[in-house]
């Protein structure tokens, strides 16, 4: 039975939503994406370095296709490693950096500094790389960076804001890795996890020019009223050693290629929906904001669609249809519950829809880990609130406590994939079926 049926049973709806998510993941597979972007060989050494949740998979795909000599080091999130023969893989902590990431970042910087004009540095970067390349600027400690990272994550700062601060507390981000490698050729192959695919934001842009400034970083700290650690505040105030800017000569031999993006993943899901006879509506791949606010907005659009009042031109969109969106939401933590931004989005969506028939949804992080939990996200069905109530789990309590994980775990509707070895950020799909007549 397909989603074209007027009332799809739960299993059919779950399978359809998971199929859309799987299509999005397949479009971001590093093994497929890296092949057409392989760089040419150089007379000297080719050294591969990288950082991010997909970087180990990218490294293996790269070395399988590279015919000559190769060496290097890549750092990825714990649990996201894959075996490589010529490129060393190191695992470190995310989203709060640790000593393993610091040591790997120092070794990567040293490799870059050892290159000459006839060599090339290949940088494999994906989402999560900023936390994994934890190399504090002079005068700062790893503990300083850990403290400010925790503060930024809890206050609901956007990824762009977080990375603006990170770049100005780092010895390797914000173009500094490219500066260390000059005059060698620098080739960056990137999988984007940020709204708008800005190269300067993906992993805090270690190999690209940084348009942000110390003043921008101070403005972020002031906006969220972060006053500690004192060493961080003093470092930003001193504003010494600004990051290299657009036009700097260190980027003269730098090349950058985006090999996978959120838009490509959403487009693949849209194709899968259309093949199943469901009209895809691709809203945006760059939605940001509080997860619960984005849930409210998506609920309003879904209701408009369900009631036959969502128009394109002069015609109402026919059902069944699916709303698709991506980006990176944030969560301002107020309660003591568990969960990531995708399950938080679904919790807000559920509370707003309150069991409207014919509307179901999936929201997952494409890296397979929603926040710090063991799930990629969750699935919402029209009867989720009612089923939760039979288990003494109240939607209002879950919302107040930021306990999206607990809510969907009680229902058995968490989506658990394990590390997917890619990362193009949030994936959301809201299926709207025709309402039964009666």
C-alpha atoms as one frame of an Amber mdcrd trajectory, in Angstrom:
protein
   0.000   0.000   0.000   1.376   3.404  -0.941   0.895   6.883   0.528  -1.632
   7.532  -2.282  -4.216   5.568  -0.283  -6.632   7.800   1.555  -5.640   6.453
   4.963  -2.247   4.826   4.936  -1.599   2.398   7.795   1.202   3.278  10.191
   3.673   0.772   8.740   3.188   2.087   5.217   3.645   5.680   6.383   6.778
   4.811   8.367   8.297   2.976   5.409   7.559   5.848   3.047   9.111   8.450
   5.346  12.188   6.291   5.946  12.521   5.779   2.175  12.681   9.546   1.677
  15.376   9.836   4.351  17.328   6.979   2.770  17.160   8.694  -0.624  18.576
  11.864   0.924  21.431   9.920   2.510  22.260   8.139  -0.732  22.605  11.489
  -2.500  25.243  12.539   0.040  27.272   9.313  -0.072  30.980  10.320  -0.043
  31.928   7.301  -2.168  29.780   8.571  -5.032  30.343  12.278  -4.507  34.133
  12.328  -4.389  34.823  10.503  -7.670  34.197  13.400 -10.099  36.162  15.850
  -7.935  39.500  14.046  -7.675  42.397  16.507  -8.161  45.307  16.091 -10.538
  48.632  14.781  -9.298  51.563  17.116  -8.632  55.292  16.617  -8.967  55.801
  16.559  -5.208  53.949  15.054  -2.260  50.186  14.720  -1.920  49.149  14.918
   1.702  45.526  14.321   2.681  44.135  15.834   5.870  40.565  16.303   6.964
  38.027  16.854   9.678  34.351  16.100  10.094  31.813  13.357  10.590  32.173
  12.238   6.964  35.907  12.797   6.676  36.980   9.183   7.311  34.595   7.884
   4.641  35.849  10.622   2.315  39.441   9.588   3.038  38.800   5.964   2.151
  36.985   6.958  -1.037  39.894   9.241  -1.939  42.662   6.723  -1.342  40.812
   4.014  -3.275  40.847   6.298  -6.317  44.354   7.781  -5.900  46.949   5.848
  -7.952  50.145   7.403  -6.601  51.877   7.860  -3.272  49.700   9.203  -0.503
  49.949  10.079   3.174  47.926  12.002   5.667  45.755  12.264   8.754  42.016
  12.759   9.173  40.067  13.358  12.395  36.444  12.265  12.728  33.834  11.891
  15.453  34.063   8.862  17.723  32.225   5.968  16.109  32.505   7.432  12.588
  35.876   5.934  11.615  36.396   3.594   8.669  39.636   1.714   7.951  42.143
   3.286   5.558  45.512   1.945   4.404  47.530   5.097   3.698  45.658   7.809
   5.617  45.644   7.697   9.411  42.213   8.034  11.020  41.851   9.600  14.471
  38.614   9.758  16.469  37.794  12.680  18.740  34.882  14.216  20.634  31.984
  16.214  19.166  30.342  18.699  19.749  32.560  19.615  22.711  36.248  19.271
  21.724  38.736  17.044  23.545  42.484  16.386  23.787  42.408  13.852  20.933
  41.043  16.497  18.595  43.600  19.020  19.812  46.494  16.641  19.193  45.180
  15.691  15.743  44.746  19.359  14.791  48.339  20.133  15.809  49.623  17.226
  13.721  47.541  18.372  10.725  48.943  21.891  11.052  52.481  20.482  11.236
  51.894  18.421   8.074  50.742  21.549   6.250  53.763  23.538   7.403  56.079
  20.849   6.025  54.906  21.258   2.420  56.711  23.086  -0.386  55.679  24.764
  -3.649  55.659  21.473  -5.599  53.389  19.697  -3.089  49.633  19.702  -2.511
  47.465  19.509   0.568  44.066  17.869   0.047  41.618  18.903   2.757  38.534
  16.691   3.192  35.989  18.626   5.207  32.466  17.971   6.399  30.143  19.002
   9.191  31.520  18.618  12.694  35.026  19.552  11.623  35.085  22.724  13.680
  34.742  20.910  17.014  37.118  18.167  15.912  39.920  20.560  14.894  40.363
  21.930  18.399  43.633  23.832  18.364  43.449  26.839  20.725  45.130  30.102
  19.775  48.176  31.182  21.753  47.266  31.992  25.352  44.137  29.816  25.387
  43.612  26.281  26.685  41.448  23.391  25.579  39.382  23.941  28.726  38.710
  27.517  27.619  37.409  26.311  24.274  35.309  23.585  25.886  33.660  26.077
  28.221  32.744  28.594  25.548  31.520  25.815  23.230  29.154  24.497  25.906
  27.861  28.009  26.563  27.206  28.683  22.877  25.461  25.344  22.377  23.132
  25.858  25.334  22.123  29.428  24.511  20.761  28.653  21.034  23.428  30.396
  18.939  23.359  29.624  15.214  26.135  27.604  13.606  27.350  30.737  11.840
  27.618  32.579  15.151  29.325  29.671  16.883  31.886  29.329  14.114  32.588
  33.069  14.048  33.719  32.739  17.664  35.580  29.478  17.057  37.621  30.960
  14.209  38.899  33.741  16.449  39.919  31.361  19.217  41.783  28.976  16.908
  45.258  28.455  15.490  43.972  26.435  12.503  40.479  27.628  11.512  39.446
  30.670   9.532  41.940  30.138   6.692  44.925  29.462   8.952  45.450  25.914
   7.637  45.789  27.250   4.083  48.203  29.897   5.337  50.316  27.176   6.958
  50.414  25.155   3.729  51.337  28.039   1.399  52.958  28.040  -1.109  51.773
  24.462  -1.699  48.588  23.892  -3.669  45.562  23.462  -1.389  42.574  21.448
  -2.674  39.462  21.409  -0.506  36.686  18.858  -1.092  33.661  19.707   1.045
  30.384  18.168   2.126  28.193  20.995   3.377  26.188  20.849   6.576  25.448
  24.571   6.865  22.564  26.712   5.580  23.638  28.366   2.344  26.763  26.155
   1.949  29.085  29.024   2.924  32.682  27.652   2.693  33.767  29.996   5.495
  31.233  28.401   7.862  31.689  24.692   7.048  34.003  23.475   9.853  34.923
  27.160  10.394  36.677  27.330   7.014  40.289  26.243   7.723  41.322  26.589
   4.072  39.214  29.529   2.841  39.268  33.303   3.468  37.468  34.492   6.580
  35.288  37.586   6.135  34.445  37.744   9.858  36.427  39.699  12.428  37.267
  39.768  16.115  34.577  42.447  16.454  32.021  40.016  15.020  33.093  37.358
  17.508  32.812  39.819  20.400  29.313  40.753  19.222  28.218  37.099  19.413
  29.599  36.757  22.937  27.831  39.960  23.980  24.537  38.936  22.345  24.324
  35.780  24.441  25.783  37.398  27.567  28.676  34.988  27.829  31.179  36.342
  30.364  33.473  33.356  30.944  36.140  32.079  30.575  38.038  35.285  31.252
  40.894  34.198  28.964  38.466  33.983  26.030  37.034  37.431  26.744  40.546
  38.888  26.998  41.705  37.171  23.792  38.777  38.529  21.793  39.275  42.004
  23.256  42.987  42.054  22.367  42.131  41.145  18.749  45.681  40.160  17.821
  46.537  38.068  14.754  43.361  38.486  12.686  42.352  35.635  10.345  43.440
  35.905   6.663  40.862  37.743   4.553  39.634  37.510   0.942  42.392  38.553
  -1.446  45.211  37.377   0.811  48.122  35.885  -1.144  48.028  32.677   0.950
  44.970  31.616  -1.072  46.613  32.107  -4.476  46.894  28.338  -5.054  43.771
  27.291  -3.145  40.920  25.418  -4.857  37.521  24.596  -3.364  34.876  22.090
  -4.555  31.522  21.359  -2.923  30.827  17.663  -3.571  27.556  17.189  -1.629
  25.004  19.564  -0.144  21.652  19.715   1.692  19.939  20.858  -1.510  21.110
  17.752  -3.385  19.797  15.521  -0.584  16.385  17.206  -0.543  16.164  17.021
  -4.327  16.799  13.268  -4.184  14.022  12.869  -1.600  11.701  14.928  -3.797
  12.422  12.625  -6.744  11.659   9.580  -4.578   8.364  11.106  -3.436   7.327
  11.951  -6.974   8.135   8.416  -8.105   5.731   7.155  -5.433   2.943   9.450
  -6.658   3.329  12.020  -3.890   3.727  15.701  -4.764   6.969  17.070  -3.270
   7.087  20.654  -1.985  10.677  21.656  -1.303  10.488  24.566   1.128  14.158
  25.391   1.763  17.510  23.810   2.538  18.639  26.679   4.775  16.084  27.012
   7.562  17.498  28.231  10.872  15.997  29.242  14.208  14.649  27.652  17.366
  13.538  24.086  16.639  10.215  24.582  18.416   9.516  27.771  16.415  10.342
  26.006  13.160   7.951  23.244  14.248   5.164  25.806  14.651   5.857  27.236
  11.194   5.884  23.836   9.510   2.656  22.865  11.290   0.933  25.952   9.879
   1.990  25.063   6.333   0.968  21.419   6.796  -2.488  22.458   8.017  -2.902
  24.827   5.073  -1.979  21.958   2.776  -4.274  19.480   4.557  -7.241  21.829
   4.193  -6.701  22.224   0.451  -5.743  25.894   0.771  -2.062  25.796  -0.184
  -1.871  27.281  -3.665   0.818  27.380  -6.312  -0.251  29.954  -8.847  -4.009
  29.603  -9.230  -4.253  25.949  -8.231  -4.380  24.256  -4.849  -1.744  21.578
  -4.332  -3.276  18.143  -4.706  -2.823  15.517  -2.014  -0.977  13.373  -1.132
   1.940  15.754  -0.831   5.087  16.014   1.243   6.793  19.104   2.641  10.595
  18.851   2.535  13.081  21.102   4.301  16.591  21.207   5.699  18.999  23.554
   7.415  20.173  23.681  11.006  17.866  24.588  13.850  18.939  25.276  17.417
  17.599  24.434  20.863  17.709  26.735  23.858  17.749  24.219  26.697  15.312
  25.061  29.488  14.421  21.651  30.922  16.202  18.532  32.121  15.135  16.161
  29.366  17.056  14.494  26.549  16.927  15.013  22.816  18.356  16.779  19.805
  17.071  19.520  17.555  15.282  17.189  15.121  13.257  15.361  17.738  12.616
  18.752  19.406  11.205  19.984  16.085   8.886  16.973  15.914   7.752  17.495
  19.501   6.727  21.066  18.664   5.055  19.895  15.458   3.126  17.256  17.401
   1.939  19.691  20.063   0.703  22.132  17.422  -1.031  19.585  15.180  -2.523
  17.802  18.215  -3.441  14.644  16.333  -4.841  16.106  13.103  -5.544  13.060
  10.926  -3.538  12.392   7.798  -0.335  14.225   8.771   2.858  12.348   9.624
   6.496  13.410   9.675  10.121  12.407  10.002  12.981  14.634  11.140  16.555
  13.352  11.326  20.134  14.532  11.339  21.814  13.099   8.267  24.931  12.164
  10.253  22.832   9.656  12.209  23.180  11.417  15.567  20.557  13.894  16.774
  22.401  16.053  19.283  24.227  13.820  21.739  21.794  10.897  21.745  21.938
   7.546  19.950  19.186   8.293  17.434  19.167  10.161  14.144  15.743  11.590
  14.882  12.186  10.298  15.106   8.886   9.706  13.319   5.616  11.442  14.219
   2.231   9.892  13.453  -1.262  11.346  13.909  -1.866   9.162  16.987   1.508
   9.833  18.674   0.121  12.069  21.430  -2.725   9.636  22.169  -0.368   6.646
  22.300   1.999   8.555  24.575  -0.850   9.372  26.952  -1.589   5.650  27.396
   2.011   5.326  28.623   1.627   8.276  31.041   3.822  10.492  28.845   2.332
  13.964  28.462   3.202  16.109  25.452   3.124  19.368  27.468   5.599  17.995
  30.010   7.889  16.728  27.270   7.893  20.145  25.578   8.577  21.993  28.832
  11.437  19.673  29.764  13.055  19.470  26.291  12.438  15.719  26.551  11.826
  14.821  22.921  13.991  11.704  23.203  11.926  10.393  26.127   8.638  11.087
  24.323   9.511   9.256  21.109  11.430   6.502  22.883   8.286   5.638  24.852
   6.465   5.222  21.528   9.193   3.171  19.880   9.401   5.819  17.161  13.015
   6.906  17.410  14.939   6.523  14.147  18.233   4.770  14.903  20.682   4.415
  12.018  24.078   4.610  13.711  26.709   6.842  12.071  25.799   7.335   8.411
  29.343   8.510   7.494  27.985  11.614   5.783  26.486  14.895   6.972  24.296
  17.354   5.084  22.472  18.457   8.215  18.795  18.326   9.141  16.264  16.429
   7.018  12.547  16.996   7.513   9.615  15.497   5.624   5.931  16.052   6.482
   3.518  13.768   4.628  -0.010  15.107   4.176  -2.653  12.624   3.034  -6.227
  13.325   1.918  -8.542  13.369   4.909 -11.040  10.503   5.045 -14.571  11.430
   4.127 -17.194  10.855   6.711
